XYZ file of N, CA, C and O in Angstrom:
292
model
N -105.278 31.226 277.589
C -106.568 30.651 277.254
C -106.399 29.626 276.123
O -105.715 29.894 275.135
N -107.037 28.480 276.249
C -106.907 27.399 275.259
C -107.433 27.805 273.888
O -106.943 27.337 272.866
N -108.420 28.688 273.843
C -108.987 29.088 272.549
C -107.997 29.900 271.713
O -108.178 30.043 270.514
N -106.953 30.424 272.326
C -105.926 31.155 271.583
C -104.994 30.213 270.822
O -104.202 30.656 270.009
N -105.086 28.910 271.096
C -104.173 27.942 270.497
C -104.680 27.337 269.192
O -104.008 26.498 268.625
N -105.843 27.736 268.745
C -106.344 27.191 267.479
C -107.167 28.218 266.726
O -107.627 29.190 267.288
N -107.290 27.988 265.449
C -108.075 28.858 264.581
C -108.905 27.970 263.673
O -108.437 26.934 263.223
N -110.126 28.372 263.409
C -111.021 27.605 262.553
C -111.167 28.320 261.216
O -111.356 29.529 261.174
N -111.053 27.556 260.139
C -111.246 28.073 258.787
C -112.445 27.359 258.190
O -112.508 26.134 258.213
N -113.371 28.111 257.678
C -114.561 27.495 257.089
C -114.932 28.252 255.816
O -114.501 29.371 255.599
N -115.726 27.576 254.999
C -116.172 28.186 253.746
C -117.514 27.576 253.363
O -117.888 26.515 253.854
N -118.201 28.254 252.490
C -119.521 27.817 252.045
C -119.513 27.724 250.527
O -118.935 28.573 249.850
N -120.154 26.694 250.014
C -120.399 26.592 248.579
C -121.910 26.633 248.390
O -122.620 25.748 248.839
N -122.372 27.681 247.770
C -123.800 27.817 247.516
C -124.155 27.093 246.225
O -123.330 26.948 245.332
N -125.400 26.645 246.145
C -125.825 25.956 244.941
C -127.269 25.515 245.048
O -128.006 25.961 245.918
N -127.636 24.603 244.164
C -129.011 24.129 244.058
C -129.042 22.615 244.170
O -128.195 21.926 243.583
N -130.019 22.110 244.915
C -130.235 20.671 244.972
C -131.220 20.290 243.881
O -132.228 20.970 243.685
N -130.910 19.219 243.171
C -131.769 18.748 242.084
C -132.106 17.278 242.308
O -131.414 16.569 243.040
N -133.153 16.852 241.656
C -133.543 15.447 241.732
C -132.483 14.605 241.020
O -132.038 14.965 239.926
N -132.083 13.473 241.604
C -131.073 12.642 240.942
C -131.581 12.101 239.609
O -132.761 11.808 239.459
N -130.661 11.982 238.640
C -131.016 11.483 237.313
C -131.311 9.987 237.343
O -132.033 9.474 236.511
N -130.696 9.283 238.289
C -130.906 7.852 238.454
C -130.639 7.507 239.914
O -130.421 8.401 240.735
N -130.620 6.232 240.225
C -130.316 5.819 241.590
C -128.924 6.328 241.959
O -127.998 6.280 241.141
N -128.781 6.822 243.178
C -127.498 7.381 243.604
C -126.408 6.318 243.551
O -126.574 5.220 244.078
N -125.319 6.634 242.883
C -124.204 5.706 242.734
C -123.175 5.861 243.852
O -122.570 4.911 244.274
N -122.982 7.081 244.312
C -121.969 7.361 245.321
C -122.644 7.406 246.684
O -123.120 8.439 247.121
N -122.667 6.277 247.364
C -123.346 6.181 248.665
C -122.607 6.951 249.756
O -123.201 7.385 250.720
N -121.295 7.116 249.607
C -120.510 7.819 250.622
C -120.692 9.324 250.551
O -120.633 10.010 251.557
N -120.868 9.861 249.334
C -121.057 11.301 249.152
C -122.197 11.536 248.162
O -121.969 12.017 247.051
N -123.418 11.225 248.556
C -124.546 11.333 247.624
C -124.834 12.758 247.163
O -125.411 12.954 246.102
N -124.398 13.754 247.918
C -124.655 15.142 247.519
C -124.031 15.458 246.163
O -124.511 16.324 245.441
N -122.963 14.753 245.791
C -122.290 15.018 244.508
C -123.211 14.784 243.318
O -122.985 15.317 242.248
N -124.226 13.960 243.501
C -125.120 13.623 242.398
C -126.401 14.453 242.398
O -127.224 14.322 241.498
N -126.553 15.309 243.402
C -127.775 16.131 243.468
C -127.482 17.613 243.675
O -128.397 18.402 243.847
N -126.217 18.003 243.664
C -125.839 19.387 243.968
C -125.195 20.053 242.764
O -124.218 19.553 242.209
N -125.766 21.184 242.348
C -125.175 22.012 241.294
C -124.620 23.266 241.969
O -125.387 24.079 242.500
N -123.293 23.425 241.986
C -122.718 24.612 242.614
C -123.124 25.879 241.865
O -123.253 25.871 240.632
N -123.336 26.943 242.603
C -123.665 28.229 242.001
C -122.560 28.622 241.023
O -121.380 28.570 241.349
N -122.960 28.983 239.805
C -121.994 29.358 238.776
C -121.677 28.225 237.817
O -120.935 28.409 236.858
N -122.214 27.037 238.085
C -121.996 25.888 237.206
C -123.330 25.411 236.655
O -124.388 25.710 237.215
N -123.273 24.665 235.574
C -124.491 24.049 235.054
C -124.409 22.524 235.163
O -125.209 21.805 234.597
N -123.403 22.032 235.911
C -123.198 20.597 236.082
C -123.410 20.205 237.537
O -123.106 20.987 238.441
N -123.907 18.958 237.736
C -123.922 18.447 239.103
C -122.471 18.204 239.503
O -121.595 18.018 238.652
N -122.217 18.201 240.796
C -120.836 18.134 241.288
C -120.095 16.914 240.761
O -118.918 16.991 240.429
N -120.777 15.766 240.638
C -120.088 14.558 240.163
C -119.694 14.651 238.697
O -118.833 13.898 238.239
N -120.285 15.550 237.943
C -119.925 15.737 236.531
C -118.716 16.656 236.352
O -118.159 16.742 235.267
N -118.319 17.320 237.408
C -117.161 18.212 237.339
C -115.917 17.364 237.589
O -115.597 17.036 238.732
N -115.255 16.984 236.515
C -114.115 16.078 236.634
C -112.769 16.799 236.623
O -111.789 16.272 237.132
N -112.728 17.998 236.064
C -111.495 18.772 236.038
C -111.184 19.281 237.445
O -112.017 19.946 238.075
N -109.999 18.951 237.957
C -109.646 19.290 239.328
C -109.655 20.796 239.589
O -110.147 21.250 240.626
N -109.139 21.590 238.639
C -109.141 23.048 238.833
C -110.564 23.582 238.908
O -110.865 24.460 239.714
N -111.438 23.048 238.063
C -112.837 23.481 238.094
C -113.492 23.052 239.402
O -114.235 23.811 240.011
N -113.206 21.837 239.855
C -113.793 21.350 241.110
C -113.330 22.212 242.289
O -114.112 22.553 243.170
N -112.038 22.567 242.305
C -111.519 23.421 243.382
C -112.221 24.775 243.410
O -112.372 25.375 244.467
N -112.612 25.248 242.247
C -113.309 26.537 242.156
C -114.583 26.540 243.015
O -114.959 27.565 243.574
N -115.218 25.387 243.156
C -116.477 25.289 243.896
C -116.338 24.637 245.278
O -117.254 24.703 246.082
N -115.218 24.010 245.543
C -115.043 23.225 246.763
C -114.956 24.090 248.021
O -114.087 24.951 248.139
N -115.830 23.824 248.983
C -115.759 24.554 250.249
C -114.480 24.199 250.999
O -113.887 25.032 251.669
N -114.017 22.970 250.864
C -112.772 22.574 251.530
C -111.585 23.334 250.938
O -110.702 23.785 251.663
N -111.563 23.445 249.623
C -110.467 24.160 248.961
C -110.476 25.643 249.350
O -109.418 26.229 249.606
N -111.666 26.225 249.421
C -111.772 27.633 249.823
C -111.233 27.832 251.238
O -110.508 28.789 251.516
N -111.586 26.921 252.158
C -111.111 27.026 253.539
C -109.598 26.819 253.611
O -108.907 27.512 254.360
N -109.088 25.889 252.817
C -107.644 25.648 252.788
C -106.892 26.874 252.273
O -105.831 27.224 252.791
N -107.448 27.553 251.277
C -106.828 28.786 250.781
C -106.766 29.842 251.879
O -105.784 30.587 251.973
N -107.786 29.908 252.718
C -107.771 30.855 253.835
C -106.688 30.492 254.841
O -106.017 31.369 255.383
N -106.507 29.190 255.085
C -105.435 28.736 255.976
C -104.077 29.146 255.417
O -103.236 29.684 256.142
N -103.863 28.931 254.126
C -102.587 29.292 253.492
C -102.344 30.799 253.629
O -101.243 31.240 253.943
N -103.401 31.578 253.393
C -103.280 33.040 253.548
C -102.877 33.405 254.973
O -102.021 34.240 255.204
N -103.548 32.746 255.932
C -103.270 33.012 257.344
C -101.836 32.665 257.698
O -101.176 33.362 258.456
N -101.352 31.573 257.118
C -99.960 31.167 257.357
C -98.975 32.037 256.593
O -97.768 31.904 256.759
N -99.528 32.892 255.711
C -98.720 33.783 254.878
C -97.806 33.008 253.942
O -96.644 33.349 253.750
N -98.386 31.939 253.376
C -97.600 31.075 252.485
C -97.949 31.245 251.030
O -97.409 30.561 250.183
N -98.890 32.107 250.689
C -99.269 32.190 249.265
C -98.477 33.221 248.509
O -97.668 33.922 248.968
């Protein structure tokens, strides 16, 4: 069966949407200027430290699950 040949990894980042402080600057990823991840008091675009950003990133969480699945951690 073809479905046995792939696996999907997904993750969720919960948080709060807030009104933008000014006109949106990041047109490609506007959510960064209106999203406060749960557990933070900063909008996503204010989180500049990479380790802190990974803590909230749904992509990073899913990638960690892939690494676990590959048994590489």
